[in-house]
Short mmCIF file of C-alpha atoms in Angstrom, two decimals:
data_model
loop_
_atom_site.label_atom_id
_atom_site.label_comp_id
_atom_site.label_asym_id
_atom_site.label_seq_id
_atom_site.Cartn_x
_atom_site.Cartn_y
_atom_site.Cartn_z
CA MET A 1 -20.34 1.69 4.73
CA SER A 2 -23.56 0.73 6.58
CA SER A 3 -21.90 -0.28 9.70
CA LEU A 4 -20.48 2.61 10.03
CA GLU A 5 -23.76 4.16 9.79
CA ALA A 6 -25.32 1.64 12.33
CA MET A 7 -22.58 3.06 15.21
CA GLY A 8 -23.99 6.37 14.17
CA ALA A 9 -21.56 7.54 12.03
CA ARG A 10 -22.42 10.37 9.56
CA VAL A 11 -20.95 8.73 6.51
CA VAL A 12 -20.91 10.85 3.20
CA ARG A 13 -20.26 9.28 -0.11
CA VAL A 14 -18.77 11.22 -2.81
CA PRO A 15 -17.99 10.29 -6.40
CA ALA A 16 -14.75 11.57 -7.36
CA ASP A 17 -11.59 9.94 -9.03
CA LEU A 18 -8.45 11.48 -7.52
CA GLY A 19 -6.51 11.38 -10.81
CA HIS A 20 -8.60 14.56 -12.06
CA ALA A 21 -8.44 17.73 -11.22
CA GLU A 22 -12.11 18.58 -9.75
CA ALA A 23 -11.60 15.85 -7.34
CA PRO A 24 -9.97 17.96 -4.38
CA ALA A 25 -12.79 20.87 -5.07
CA LEU A 26 -15.21 17.97 -4.46
CA LEU A 27 -13.03 16.75 -1.81
CA ARG A 28 -13.04 20.44 -0.45
CA ALA A 29 -16.96 21.00 -0.69
CA ALA A 30 -17.69 17.64 1.10
CA MET A 31 -15.73 18.42 4.05
CA ALA A 32 -17.52 21.66 4.27
CA GLY A 33 -19.51 21.75 7.70
CA LEU A 34 -18.24 18.38 9.01
CA ALA A 35 -16.19 17.68 12.44
CA PRO A 36 -12.45 18.84 11.33
CA VAL A 37 -10.82 15.43 9.82
CA ALA A 38 -8.61 13.35 11.87
CA GLY A 39 -7.15 10.79 9.81
CA VAL A 40 -6.78 10.17 6.09
CA VAL A 41 -6.61 6.73 3.97
CA HIS A 42 -4.91 6.57 0.92
CA ALA A 43 -6.31 2.77 -0.44
CA ALA A 44 -6.52 3.43 -4.28
CA GLY A 45 -5.07 0.99 -6.36
CA ILE A 46 -5.77 -0.75 -10.15
CA VAL A 47 -3.21 -3.18 -11.67
CA ASP A 48 -2.54 -4.02 -15.37
CA ASP A 49 -0.08 -6.24 -15.62
CA SER A 50 2.74 -7.02 -18.22
CA SER A 51 6.14 -7.58 -19.08
CA VAL A 52 8.17 -4.48 -19.51
CA THR A 53 9.07 -4.99 -22.84
CA ARG A 54 5.52 -4.73 -23.96
CA GLN A 55 4.51 -2.35 -21.77
CA THR A 56 2.89 1.29 -23.03
CA TRP A 57 2.78 4.63 -21.94
CA PRO A 58 -1.17 4.81 -21.34
CA ALA A 59 -0.86 1.40 -19.46
CA PHE A 60 1.85 2.50 -17.11
CA ALA A 61 0.48 5.66 -16.63
CA SER A 62 -3.33 4.00 -15.96
CA VAL A 63 -1.39 2.54 -13.23
CA LEU A 64 -0.18 5.28 -11.95
CA ALA A 65 -3.19 8.11 -12.13
CA PRO A 66 -5.16 6.65 -8.84
CA LYS A 67 -1.62 6.22 -6.89
CA ALA A 68 0.56 8.80 -8.01
CA ALA A 69 -2.04 11.68 -8.79
CA GLY A 70 -4.64 10.68 -6.40
CA ALA A 71 -1.43 11.10 -3.73
CA LEU A 72 -0.84 14.50 -4.74
CA ALA A 73 -4.31 15.83 -4.78
CA LEU A 74 -4.08 14.33 -0.75
CA ARG A 75 -1.33 16.16 -0.26
CA GLU A 76 -2.63 19.66 -0.77
CA LEU A 77 -6.16 18.67 1.17
CA VAL A 78 -4.13 17.12 4.05
CA ARG A 79 -1.46 20.39 4.19
CA ASP A 80 -4.51 23.10 4.66
CA VAL A 81 -6.11 20.31 7.39
CA ALA A 82 -3.15 18.80 9.32
CA PRO A 83 -4.74 15.26 10.12
CA ASP A 84 -3.69 13.78 13.05
CA PHE A 85 -2.68 10.75 10.83
CA VAL A 86 -2.19 9.97 6.92
CA VAL A 87 -1.60 6.35 5.46
CA PHE A 88 -1.14 5.73 2.05
CA PHE A 89 -1.67 2.18 1.49
CA SER A 90 1.62 1.03 0.08
CA SER A 91 2.96 -2.54 -1.27
CA ALA A 92 5.50 -4.77 -1.05
CA ALA A 93 5.74 -4.91 -4.68
CA ALA A 94 7.35 -1.29 -4.32
CA VAL A 95 10.01 -2.98 -1.96
CA ILE A 96 10.35 -6.53 -3.64
CA GLY A 97 9.16 -6.31 -6.91
CA SER A 98 6.40 -8.29 -8.85
CA ARG A 99 6.79 -9.84 -12.09
CA GLY A 100 4.86 -8.34 -14.81
CA GLN A 101 4.00 -5.01 -12.47
CA ALA A 102 6.63 -2.70 -13.19
CA ALA A 103 3.84 0.05 -13.18
CA TYR A 104 2.35 -0.97 -10.03
CA ALA A 105 6.11 -1.65 -8.08
CA ALA A 106 6.40 2.74 -9.53
CA ALA A 107 3.61 3.89 -8.38
CA ASN A 108 4.10 2.67 -4.83
CA GLY A 109 7.13 3.60 -4.78
CA PHE A 110 5.73 7.19 -5.35
CA LEU A 111 4.10 6.88 -1.65
CA ASP A 112 7.04 5.62 -0.02
CA GLY A 113 8.78 8.42 -1.42
CA LEU A 114 6.07 10.98 -0.81
CA ALA A 115 5.24 10.38 2.59
CA SER A 116 8.76 10.46 3.22
CA ASP A 117 8.42 14.28 2.01
CA LEU A 118 5.59 15.00 3.66
CA ARG A 119 6.97 13.80 6.97
CA SER A 120 9.65 15.93 6.75
CA GLN A 121 7.23 18.72 6.66
CA GLY A 122 5.79 17.81 10.33
CA LEU A 123 2.83 15.73 8.73
CA ARG A 124 2.28 12.52 10.60
CA VAL A 125 2.28 10.39 7.52
CA TRP A 126 3.24 6.98 7.06
CA SER A 127 3.14 5.00 3.48
CA ILE A 128 2.66 0.77 4.68
CA ASN A 129 4.20 -1.83 2.22
CA TRP A 130 1.43 -4.13 2.43
CA GLY A 131 1.66 -7.68 1.40
CA ALA A 132 -1.35 -9.65 0.30
CA TRP A 133 -4.18 -9.37 2.11
CA ALA A 134 -6.55 -12.79 2.70
CA ASN A 135 -10.31 -12.34 1.93
CA ALA A 136 -9.38 -8.58 0.82
CA GLY A 137 -8.17 -6.47 -1.45
CA MET A 138 -6.30 -7.16 -5.37
CA ALA A 139 -5.13 -10.69 -3.59
CA ALA A 140 -8.81 -12.04 -3.54
CA ALA A 141 -9.28 -12.19 -6.89
CA LEU A 142 -6.51 -14.40 -7.22
CA GLY A 143 -6.81 -17.60 -8.88
CA GLU A 144 -5.42 -20.75 -6.75
CA VAL A 145 -2.64 -21.34 -9.40
CA GLU A 146 -1.41 -17.19 -8.55
CA GLN A 147 -1.90 -17.95 -4.78
CA ARG A 148 0.26 -21.21 -4.70
CA ARG A 149 2.36 -19.11 -6.57
CA LEU A 150 3.17 -16.65 -3.84
CA ARG A 151 3.39 -19.35 -1.03
CA GLU A 152 5.68 -21.37 -3.45
CA ARG A 153 8.20 -17.77 -3.38
CA GLY A 154 7.34 -17.77 0.74
CA HIS A 155 4.56 -15.42 0.88
CA GLY A 156 1.95 -15.83 3.42
CA LEU A 157 -1.44 -13.99 2.77
CA ILE A 158 -2.60 -11.10 5.64
CA ASP A 159 -5.64 -12.42 8.15
CA PRO A 160 -8.02 -8.98 8.12
CA GLN A 161 -7.81 -8.99 11.85
CA ARG A 162 -4.54 -9.69 12.33
CA GLY A 163 -4.05 -6.27 9.41
CA ILE A 164 -5.83 -4.39 11.57
CA VAL A 165 -4.10 -4.84 15.06
CA ALA A 166 -0.71 -4.16 12.81
CA LEU A 167 -1.87 -0.99 11.14
CA GLU A 168 -2.66 -0.16 15.11
CA ARG A 169 0.87 -0.98 15.67
CA VAL A 170 2.52 1.33 13.02
CA LEU A 171 0.59 4.18 14.17
CA ALA A 172 1.78 3.91 17.66
CA ASP A 173 4.92 4.24 16.47
CA ASP A 174 6.02 8.08 14.96
CA GLY A 175 9.24 7.15 14.10
CA HIS A 176 9.15 5.16 10.27
CA ALA A 177 7.68 7.12 7.70
CA ARG A 178 7.33 3.61 5.77
CA VAL A 179 6.61 0.35 7.08
CA ALA A 180 6.51 -3.48 5.75
CA VAL A 181 4.12 -5.59 6.71
CA MET A 182 4.59 -8.69 4.86
CA PRO A 183 4.32 -11.89 6.41
CA ILE A 184 7.43 -13.99 4.73
CA ASP A 185 8.51 -17.09 5.21
CA TRP A 186 12.68 -16.48 5.11
CA ALA A 187 13.66 -19.53 3.78
CA ARG A 188 11.05 -20.93 1.35
CA PHE A 189 11.09 -17.03 0.01
CA GLY A 190 15.20 -17.70 -0.59
CA SER A 191 14.74 -20.53 -2.29
CA GLY A 192 11.57 -19.67 -4.06
CA ASP A 193 12.22 -16.01 -4.90
CA PRO A 194 16.39 -16.15 -5.30
CA VAL A 195 16.98 -12.95 -7.12
CA ALA A 196 14.24 -10.88 -5.11
CA ALA A 197 16.76 -12.55 -2.03
CA SER A 198 19.99 -11.49 -3.00
CA ARG A 199 19.19 -8.24 -2.15
CA PRO A 200 21.13 -6.33 0.48
CA LEU A 201 17.95 -6.07 2.28
CA PHE A 202 17.12 -9.38 2.65
CA ALA A 203 20.39 -10.96 3.32
CA GLY A 204 20.54 -10.76 7.02
CA LEU A 205 16.58 -12.57 6.89
CA VAL A 206 16.91 -15.15 4.51
CA THR A 207 20.51 -16.20 5.69
CA ARG A 208 19.18 -16.47 9.21
CA SER A 209 16.20 -18.03 8.78
CA ALA A 210 18.24 -20.52 6.57
CA ALA A 211 20.83 -21.23 9.47
CA GLN A 212 17.86 -21.92 11.97
CA ALA A 213 16.27 -24.25 9.53
CA ASP A 214 19.78 -25.92 9.90
#
């Protein structure tokens, strides 16, 4: 925030939980008197890993709240102000799946569906299924063992600078409400995560990569 303020931006901090009913009113009050909203980025999220057999509804709901309830609260706001862009930070977990993260995958899948719904209403909305970011976000908190497992399954990490470039490219293409940005070694993905790699969505990519390796 301080770097933005140093460039002359006015930053208004509003402590609020978008999962709570009063959040939209707090945001509307904060926006009063400010310039028109040009864009909205929804990047909230938490994880609470658990196998499906040990999953409880309270734990599942706690993961859904910042993603799903937060996005629904923002939906009412963006319908009113019609910003130039709305970006939901979704996850590759909603595309590939992630062991122990059924709740997280479902929460991000909700964002993907909501983005398509809002796009059908004429709003410029994207849901980006991001892979893991390097030095930022949830992946930054992973230990070496977890990061090694990602690499073994073919997943790379998104350099923040390249991630910003990817975000700019996504916003420049108005043709899709949902876009995946995932650095993946498809040959390693095919052998390291055979269940996910067998899905029709990835079949061509994995097969082509294997053929090139031969």
